[in-house]
XYZ file of C-alpha atoms in Angstrom:
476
model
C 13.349 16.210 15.610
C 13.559 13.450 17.514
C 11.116 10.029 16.968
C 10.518 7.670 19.159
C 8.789 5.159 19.761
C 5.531 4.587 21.825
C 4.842 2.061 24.285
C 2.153 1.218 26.884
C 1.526 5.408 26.257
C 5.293 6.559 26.838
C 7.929 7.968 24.603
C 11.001 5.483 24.652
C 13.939 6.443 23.124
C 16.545 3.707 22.221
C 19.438 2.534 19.986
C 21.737 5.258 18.188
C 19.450 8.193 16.048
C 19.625 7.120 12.434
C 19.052 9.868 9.795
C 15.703 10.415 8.117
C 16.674 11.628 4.784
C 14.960 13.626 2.320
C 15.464 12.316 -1.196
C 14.763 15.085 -2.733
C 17.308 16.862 -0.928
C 20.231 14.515 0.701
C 21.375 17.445 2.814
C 17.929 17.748 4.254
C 17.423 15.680 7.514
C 14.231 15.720 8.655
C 15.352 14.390 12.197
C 16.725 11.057 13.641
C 14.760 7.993 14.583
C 15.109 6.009 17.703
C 15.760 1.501 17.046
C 14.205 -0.573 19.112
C 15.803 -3.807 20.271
C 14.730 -6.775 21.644
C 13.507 -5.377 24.680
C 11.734 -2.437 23.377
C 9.790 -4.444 21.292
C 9.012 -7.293 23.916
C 7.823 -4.031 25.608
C 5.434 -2.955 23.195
C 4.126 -6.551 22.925
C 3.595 -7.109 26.592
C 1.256 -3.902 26.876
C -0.010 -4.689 23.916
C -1.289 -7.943 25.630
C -2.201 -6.396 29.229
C -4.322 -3.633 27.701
C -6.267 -5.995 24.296
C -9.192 -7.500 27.074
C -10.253 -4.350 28.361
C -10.116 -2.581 25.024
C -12.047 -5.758 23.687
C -14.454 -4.600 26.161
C -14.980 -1.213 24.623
C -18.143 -0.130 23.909
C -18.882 0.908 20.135
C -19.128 4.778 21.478
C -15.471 4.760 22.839
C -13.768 3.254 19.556
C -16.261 5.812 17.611
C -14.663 8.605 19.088
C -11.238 7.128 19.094
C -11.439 7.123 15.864
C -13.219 10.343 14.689
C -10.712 12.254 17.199
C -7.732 10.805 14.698
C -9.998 11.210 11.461
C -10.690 14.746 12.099
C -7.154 15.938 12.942
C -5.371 14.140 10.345
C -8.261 16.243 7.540
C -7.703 19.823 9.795
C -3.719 19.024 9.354
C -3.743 17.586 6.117
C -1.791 19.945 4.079
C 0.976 20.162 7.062
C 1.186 16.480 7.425
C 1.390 16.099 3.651
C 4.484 18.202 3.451
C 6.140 16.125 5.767
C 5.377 12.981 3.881
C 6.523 14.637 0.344
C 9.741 15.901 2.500
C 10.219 12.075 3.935
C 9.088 9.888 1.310
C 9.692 12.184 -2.047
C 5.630 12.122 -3.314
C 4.879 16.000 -4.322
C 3.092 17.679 -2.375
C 0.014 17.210 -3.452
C -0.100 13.573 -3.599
C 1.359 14.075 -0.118
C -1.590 16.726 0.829
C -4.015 13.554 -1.044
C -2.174 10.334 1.031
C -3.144 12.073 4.333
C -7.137 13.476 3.576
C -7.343 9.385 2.544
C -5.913 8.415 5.750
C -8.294 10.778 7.902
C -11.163 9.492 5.851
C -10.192 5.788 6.234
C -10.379 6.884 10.423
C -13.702 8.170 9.603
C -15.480 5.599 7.913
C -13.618 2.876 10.338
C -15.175 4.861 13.304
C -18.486 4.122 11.568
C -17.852 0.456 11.254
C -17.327 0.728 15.148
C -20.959 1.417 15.462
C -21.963 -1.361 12.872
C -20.910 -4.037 14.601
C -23.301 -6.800 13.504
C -24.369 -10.197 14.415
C -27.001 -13.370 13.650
C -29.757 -14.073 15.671
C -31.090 -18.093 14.228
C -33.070 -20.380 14.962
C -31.683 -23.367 15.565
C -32.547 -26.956 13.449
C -33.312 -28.586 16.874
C -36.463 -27.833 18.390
C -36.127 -24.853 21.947
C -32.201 -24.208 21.026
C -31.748 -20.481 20.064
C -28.179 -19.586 17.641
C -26.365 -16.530 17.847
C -23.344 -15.667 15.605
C -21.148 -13.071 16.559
C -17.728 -11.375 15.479
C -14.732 -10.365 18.631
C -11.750 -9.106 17.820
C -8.423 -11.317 16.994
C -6.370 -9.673 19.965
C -3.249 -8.088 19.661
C -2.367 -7.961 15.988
C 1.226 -7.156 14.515
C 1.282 -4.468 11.525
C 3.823 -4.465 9.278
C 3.845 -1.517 6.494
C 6.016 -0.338 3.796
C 7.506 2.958 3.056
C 5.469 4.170 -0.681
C 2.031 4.804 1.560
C 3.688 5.934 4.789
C 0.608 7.285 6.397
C -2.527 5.256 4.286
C -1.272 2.115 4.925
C -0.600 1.971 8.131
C -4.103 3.620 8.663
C -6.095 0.918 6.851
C -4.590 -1.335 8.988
C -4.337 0.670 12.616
C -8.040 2.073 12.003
C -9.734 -1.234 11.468
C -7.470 -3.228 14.060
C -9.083 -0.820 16.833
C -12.550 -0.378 15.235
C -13.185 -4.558 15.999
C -11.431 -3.999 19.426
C -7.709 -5.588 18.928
C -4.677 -4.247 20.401
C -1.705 -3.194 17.907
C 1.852 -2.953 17.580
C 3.093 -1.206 14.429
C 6.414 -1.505 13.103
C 6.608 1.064 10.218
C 9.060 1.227 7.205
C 12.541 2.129 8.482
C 12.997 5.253 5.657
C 9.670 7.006 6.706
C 9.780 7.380 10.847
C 8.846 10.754 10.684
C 5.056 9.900 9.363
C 4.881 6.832 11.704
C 5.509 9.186 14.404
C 3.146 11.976 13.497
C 0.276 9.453 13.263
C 1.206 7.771 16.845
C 1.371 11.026 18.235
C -2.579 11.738 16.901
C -3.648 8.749 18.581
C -1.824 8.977 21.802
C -4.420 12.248 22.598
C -7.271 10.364 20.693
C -8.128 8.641 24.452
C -6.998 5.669 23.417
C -6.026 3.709 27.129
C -2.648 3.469 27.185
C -0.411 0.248 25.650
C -3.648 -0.644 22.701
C -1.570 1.298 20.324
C 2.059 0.940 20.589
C 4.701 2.162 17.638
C 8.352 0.471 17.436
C 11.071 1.979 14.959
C 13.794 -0.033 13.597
C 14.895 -2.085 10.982
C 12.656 -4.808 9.644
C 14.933 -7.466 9.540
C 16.271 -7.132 12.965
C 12.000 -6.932 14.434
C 9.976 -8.764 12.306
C 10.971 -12.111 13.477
C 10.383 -11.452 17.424
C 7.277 -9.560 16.198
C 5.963 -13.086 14.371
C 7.430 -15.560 16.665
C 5.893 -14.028 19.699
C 2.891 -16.293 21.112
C 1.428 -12.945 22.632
C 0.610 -11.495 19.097
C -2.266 -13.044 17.832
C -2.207 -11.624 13.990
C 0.256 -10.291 11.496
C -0.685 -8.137 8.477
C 1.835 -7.548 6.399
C 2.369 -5.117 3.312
C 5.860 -5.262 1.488
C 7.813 -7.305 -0.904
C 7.356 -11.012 -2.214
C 10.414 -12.804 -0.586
C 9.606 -11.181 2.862
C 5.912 -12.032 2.714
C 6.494 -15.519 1.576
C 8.849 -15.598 4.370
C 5.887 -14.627 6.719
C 3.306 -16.539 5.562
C 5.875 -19.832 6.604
C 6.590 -18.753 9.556
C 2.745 -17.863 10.516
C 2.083 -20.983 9.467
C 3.885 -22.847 11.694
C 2.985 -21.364 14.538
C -1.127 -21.555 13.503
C -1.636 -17.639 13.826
C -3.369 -15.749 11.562
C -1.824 -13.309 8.734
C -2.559 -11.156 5.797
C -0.485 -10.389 3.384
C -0.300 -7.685 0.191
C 2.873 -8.047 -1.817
C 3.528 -7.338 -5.695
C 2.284 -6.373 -8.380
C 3.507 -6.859 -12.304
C -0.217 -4.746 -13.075
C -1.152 -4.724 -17.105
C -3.102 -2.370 -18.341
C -4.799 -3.354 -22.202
C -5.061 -0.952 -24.668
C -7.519 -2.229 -27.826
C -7.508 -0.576 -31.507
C -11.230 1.006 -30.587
C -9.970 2.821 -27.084
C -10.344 6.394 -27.133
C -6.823 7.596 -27.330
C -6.909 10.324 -24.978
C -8.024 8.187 -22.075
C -5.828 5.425 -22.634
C -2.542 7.886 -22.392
C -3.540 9.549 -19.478
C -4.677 5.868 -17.829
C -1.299 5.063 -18.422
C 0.722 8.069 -18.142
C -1.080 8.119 -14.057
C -0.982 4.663 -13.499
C 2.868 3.936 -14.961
C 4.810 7.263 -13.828
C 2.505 8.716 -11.094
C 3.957 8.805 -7.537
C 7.154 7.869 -9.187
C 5.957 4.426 -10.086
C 6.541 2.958 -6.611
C 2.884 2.307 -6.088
C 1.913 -2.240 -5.863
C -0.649 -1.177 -8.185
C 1.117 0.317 -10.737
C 0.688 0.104 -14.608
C 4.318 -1.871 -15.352
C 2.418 -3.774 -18.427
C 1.436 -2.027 -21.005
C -0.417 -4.362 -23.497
C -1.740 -2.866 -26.749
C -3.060 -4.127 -30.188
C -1.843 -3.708 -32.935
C -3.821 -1.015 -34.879
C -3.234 1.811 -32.002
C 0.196 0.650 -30.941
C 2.216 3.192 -32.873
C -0.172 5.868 -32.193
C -0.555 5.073 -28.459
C 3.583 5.052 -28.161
C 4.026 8.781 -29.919
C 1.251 9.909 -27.617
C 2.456 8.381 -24.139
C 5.905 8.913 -25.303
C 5.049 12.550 -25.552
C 3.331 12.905 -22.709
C 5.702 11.173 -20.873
C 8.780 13.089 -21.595
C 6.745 16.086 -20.852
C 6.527 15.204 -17.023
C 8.349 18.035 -15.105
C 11.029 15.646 -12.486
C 11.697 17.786 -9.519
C 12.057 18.140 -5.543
C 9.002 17.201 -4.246
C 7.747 20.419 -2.420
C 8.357 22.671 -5.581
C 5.346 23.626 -7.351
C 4.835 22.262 -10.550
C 6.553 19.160 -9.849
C 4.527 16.075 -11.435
C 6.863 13.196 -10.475
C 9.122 13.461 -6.850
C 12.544 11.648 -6.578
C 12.943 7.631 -5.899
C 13.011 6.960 -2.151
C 16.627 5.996 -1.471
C 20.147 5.543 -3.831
C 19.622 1.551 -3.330
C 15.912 1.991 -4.883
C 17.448 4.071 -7.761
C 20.135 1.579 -8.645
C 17.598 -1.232 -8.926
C 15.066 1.134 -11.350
C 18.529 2.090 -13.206
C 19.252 -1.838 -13.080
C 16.377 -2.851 -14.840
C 16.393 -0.633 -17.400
C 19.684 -1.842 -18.125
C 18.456 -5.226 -18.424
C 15.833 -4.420 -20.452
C 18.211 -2.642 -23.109
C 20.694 -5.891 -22.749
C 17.685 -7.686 -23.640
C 16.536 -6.137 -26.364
C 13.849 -3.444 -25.577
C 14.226 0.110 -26.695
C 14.207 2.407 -24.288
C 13.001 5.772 -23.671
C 14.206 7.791 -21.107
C 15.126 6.264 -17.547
C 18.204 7.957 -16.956
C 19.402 9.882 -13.524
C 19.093 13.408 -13.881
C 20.477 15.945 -12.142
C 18.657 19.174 -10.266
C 19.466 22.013 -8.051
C 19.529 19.983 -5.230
C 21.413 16.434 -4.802
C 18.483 13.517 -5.014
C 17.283 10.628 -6.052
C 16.214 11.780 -9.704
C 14.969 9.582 -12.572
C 13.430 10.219 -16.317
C 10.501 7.940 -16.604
C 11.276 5.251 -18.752
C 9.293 3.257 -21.767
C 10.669 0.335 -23.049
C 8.951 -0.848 -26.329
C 9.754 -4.016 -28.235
C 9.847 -6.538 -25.456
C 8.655 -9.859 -25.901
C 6.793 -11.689 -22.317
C 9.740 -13.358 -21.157
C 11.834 -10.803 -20.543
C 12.606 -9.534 -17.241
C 11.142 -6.515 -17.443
C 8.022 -7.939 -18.237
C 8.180 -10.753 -15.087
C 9.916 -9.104 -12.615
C 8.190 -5.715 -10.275
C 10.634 -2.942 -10.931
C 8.894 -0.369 -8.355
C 9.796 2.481 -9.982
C 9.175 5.139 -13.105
C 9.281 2.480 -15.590
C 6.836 0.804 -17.636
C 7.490 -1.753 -20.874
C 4.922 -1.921 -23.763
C 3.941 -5.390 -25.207
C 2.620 -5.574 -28.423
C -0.457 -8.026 -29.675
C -2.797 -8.678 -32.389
C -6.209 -8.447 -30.491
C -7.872 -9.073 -27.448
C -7.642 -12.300 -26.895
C -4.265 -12.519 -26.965
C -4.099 -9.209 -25.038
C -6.036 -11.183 -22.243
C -3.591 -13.950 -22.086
C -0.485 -11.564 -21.889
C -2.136 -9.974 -19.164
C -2.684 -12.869 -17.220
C 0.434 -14.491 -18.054
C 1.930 -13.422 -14.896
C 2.572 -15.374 -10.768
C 1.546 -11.600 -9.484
C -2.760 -10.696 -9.773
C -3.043 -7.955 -7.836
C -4.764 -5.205 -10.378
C -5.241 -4.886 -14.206
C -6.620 -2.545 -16.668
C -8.425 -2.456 -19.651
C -9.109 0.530 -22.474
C -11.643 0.311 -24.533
C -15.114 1.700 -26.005
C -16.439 -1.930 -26.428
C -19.034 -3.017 -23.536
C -18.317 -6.699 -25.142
C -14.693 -6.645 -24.468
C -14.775 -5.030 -20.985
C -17.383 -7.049 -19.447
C -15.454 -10.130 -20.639
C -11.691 -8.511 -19.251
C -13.445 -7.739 -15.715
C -14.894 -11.523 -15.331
C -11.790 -13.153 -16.958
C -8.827 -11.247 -15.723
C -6.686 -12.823 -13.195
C -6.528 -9.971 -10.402
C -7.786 -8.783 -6.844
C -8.917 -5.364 -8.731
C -10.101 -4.283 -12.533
C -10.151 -0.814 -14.266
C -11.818 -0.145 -17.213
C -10.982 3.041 -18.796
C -8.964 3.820 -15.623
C -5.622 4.005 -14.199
C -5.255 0.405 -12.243
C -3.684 2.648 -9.679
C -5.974 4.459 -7.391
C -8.643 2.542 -5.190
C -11.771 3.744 -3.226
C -10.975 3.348 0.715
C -14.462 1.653 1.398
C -14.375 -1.279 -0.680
C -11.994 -4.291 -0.555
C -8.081 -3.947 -1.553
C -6.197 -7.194 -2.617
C -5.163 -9.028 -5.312
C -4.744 -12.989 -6.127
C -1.772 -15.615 -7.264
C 1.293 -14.144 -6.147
C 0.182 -10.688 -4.855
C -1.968 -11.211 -1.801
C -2.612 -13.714 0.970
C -5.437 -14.136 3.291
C -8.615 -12.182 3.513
C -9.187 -8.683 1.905
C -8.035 -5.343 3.480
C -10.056 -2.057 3.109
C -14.147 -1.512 3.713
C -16.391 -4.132 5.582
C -14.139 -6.407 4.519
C -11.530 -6.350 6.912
C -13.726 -7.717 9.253
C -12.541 -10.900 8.248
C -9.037 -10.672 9.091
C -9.620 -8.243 12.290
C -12.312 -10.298 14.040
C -12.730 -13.941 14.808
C -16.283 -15.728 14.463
C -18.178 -17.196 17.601
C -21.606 -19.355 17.872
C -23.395 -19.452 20.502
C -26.294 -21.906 21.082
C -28.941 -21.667 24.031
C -31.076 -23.654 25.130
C -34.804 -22.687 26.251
């Protein structure tokens, strides 16, 4: 299989093939992506730019069915499309089967929003002047997504981008093409007009700065690591243009003495270990009081080393491999650390199966104190620490002892304690009795501090980022 990009509605080749692996399987390759350069991506830009004012001109009907033509095929294909993305990006299956029905339902509701585009009719404070306030779209916005959510998260960003009426150029993850592609190939036959959707391929650090520096892109929304974002957020800054950003996460999830014991495991067990860990939202904190904290570590311990590791299209496989080798040595890394440190660990070793991949045990490191690494620092992987406390309150200020705020989690029977955590905890999103990963695709995603910048993504929220804000005032 050969992917490649898309631009102004043609399939461009360019750059030497490189490999799409499947970590489950090295000796698996899915197929071979094309790399755009320079000029590909100039390309892409420049249709982006010739076709934004006549798809800002759309009227709601045309980006409605735009968008329920891609909704509905990615739900009729969901189970084929979700073995590609547990092939390419190592989630089993059925989190794979799971990532795409979201996507198709993020389509959906988006093609909804299409036809609820609102608006202000005021009067004005001056006597025979009439206000309107409406909402246009940005232009032609930049999406930049990472690799764990190969096909949701570059739908929450394509689906509302073309809802409001901007133009897009997407520049994917560099380890999962193959998802990139199958989505760009949906909505090239969606009757989109050619060049308001265009997909480049390549390496990140070769086309994000063109992509950013270019005066023709109007928008950049970003979703990856802290460095890069920061990086972004500079560099938008300078030039005045608008950007969004969702980075880390260092997520804590409390555990109080009067939780019900069941719930709090599995909360954890889901939110720590689940898609291998490399979910932003992940529960890498696990802060518990003192009169459950032995019981709570037997039981996730347990639980934990229960988890069947395995290639991600075999069934009965609960967690899939790491993504890549260099991903594995930093999860492997850490654990070290946390050992060197002082933490005990349990499990987080590489194992070996039938086929050659990128295996890990989850790990559990108990007895860390909140200044070690492992407590400070997003690992992105199968590995969560445990932090013990006397009682709430100090459970609260562990939890929000952290630069990162994106989502936290609290366990507990008391309504006291949880209304408190939800209006006093530090992040974008709270859980109570929950896993902190695993959101709702109709209401706002983001976090605070360290973990997001700019407005929301996700529901009728990302309006704000996706549209600009006019006034109009008329005289009688």
């Amino acid at each position: 299989m050969e992917y490649r990009n898309l631009i102004a509605g043609d399939w461009v080749a360019a750059g030497a093939g490189v490999p799409n692996v499947n970590p489950s399987d090295i000796s698996d390759i899915l197929g071979h992506a094309a790399q755009a350069g320079e000029a590909e991506l100039d390309a892409a830009i420049a249709a982006a730019h010739d076709a934004a004012p006549g798809w800002a001109a759309s009227t709601p009907q045309q980006r409605f069915d735009v968008l329920d033509f891609i909704g509905t095929e990615l739900l009729a294909r969901r189970d084929e499309l979700g073995h590609l993305l547990a092939r390419e990006e190592g989630k089993t299956l059925p989190e794979g089967v799971g990532e795409v029905a979201r996507a198709g339902q993020i389509f959906k509701f988006f093609a909804g929003e299409a036809l609820r585009q609102t608006g202000d009719i005021l009067p004005s404070v001056r006597p025979g002047i009439g206000v309107e306030v409406t909402r246009g779209p940005v232009g032609v916005v930049g999406l930049i997504t990472p690799w764990n959510f190969p096909i949701a998260i570059p739908a929450w960003k394509v689906a509302p981008a073309l809802a409001h009426g901007n133009a897009v150029v997407l520049k994917p993850a560099e380890l999962v093409p193959g998802c990139a592609h199958a989505l760009a190939e949906i909505i090239s036959r969606s009757g989109l007009p050619a060049g308001v959707f265009n997909l480049v391929l390549g390496r990140g650090s070769q086309l994000g700065p063109q992509l950013i520096a270019d005066p023709r892109v109007n928008a950049i929304s970003f979703t990856g690591s802290v460095p890069t974002g920061r990086g972004i957020a500079g560099e938008c800054g300078a030039r005045m243009k608008k950007v969004q950003l969702e980075m880390g996460g260092k997520n804590p999830m409390v555990v109080l003495d009067d939780a019900d014991l069941d719930i709090a495991v599995e909360a954890c067990l889901n939110g720590a270990f689940f898609s291998t860990g490399q979910r932003c939202t992940a529960s890498s904190r696990l802060i518990v009081t003192e009169g459950i904290h032995d019981r709570f570590v037997a039981a996730l311990t347990e639980r934990m080393q229960a988890l069947r590791v395995g290639h991600a299209l075999e069934a009965g496989t609960q967690i899939g491999p790491v993504v890549d080798a260099r991903q594995l040595d930093q999860d492997l890394d850490y654990v070290r650390i946390a050992r060197e440190e002082g933490g005990e660990v349990i499990g987080g070793v590489r194992l070996e199966r039938p086929t050659e991949g990128f295996f890990m045990a989850p790990a559990l490191v108990t007895g860390t104190t909140a200044d070690m690494r492992i407590n400070r620092e997003e690992v992105f992987g199968p590995v969560a620490s445990v932090l013990r406390v006397a009682d709430y309150d100090e459970a609260l200020a562990a939890a929000n002892d952290t630069e990162f705020g994106l989502s936290a989690g609290i366990c507990t029977q008391s309504l006291k304690h949880a209304t408190h955590f939800k209006a006093h905890s530090q992040a974008g999103m709270v859980m109570v009795n929950l896993p902190t990963a695993g959101v709702d695709y109709h209401v706002p995603f983001g976090g605070t501090k360290g973990s997001s910048f700019g407005s929301r993504e996700q529901g009728r929220h990302a309006a704000e980022f996706y549209t600009t804000v006019k006034t109009a005032y008329t005289g009688a």
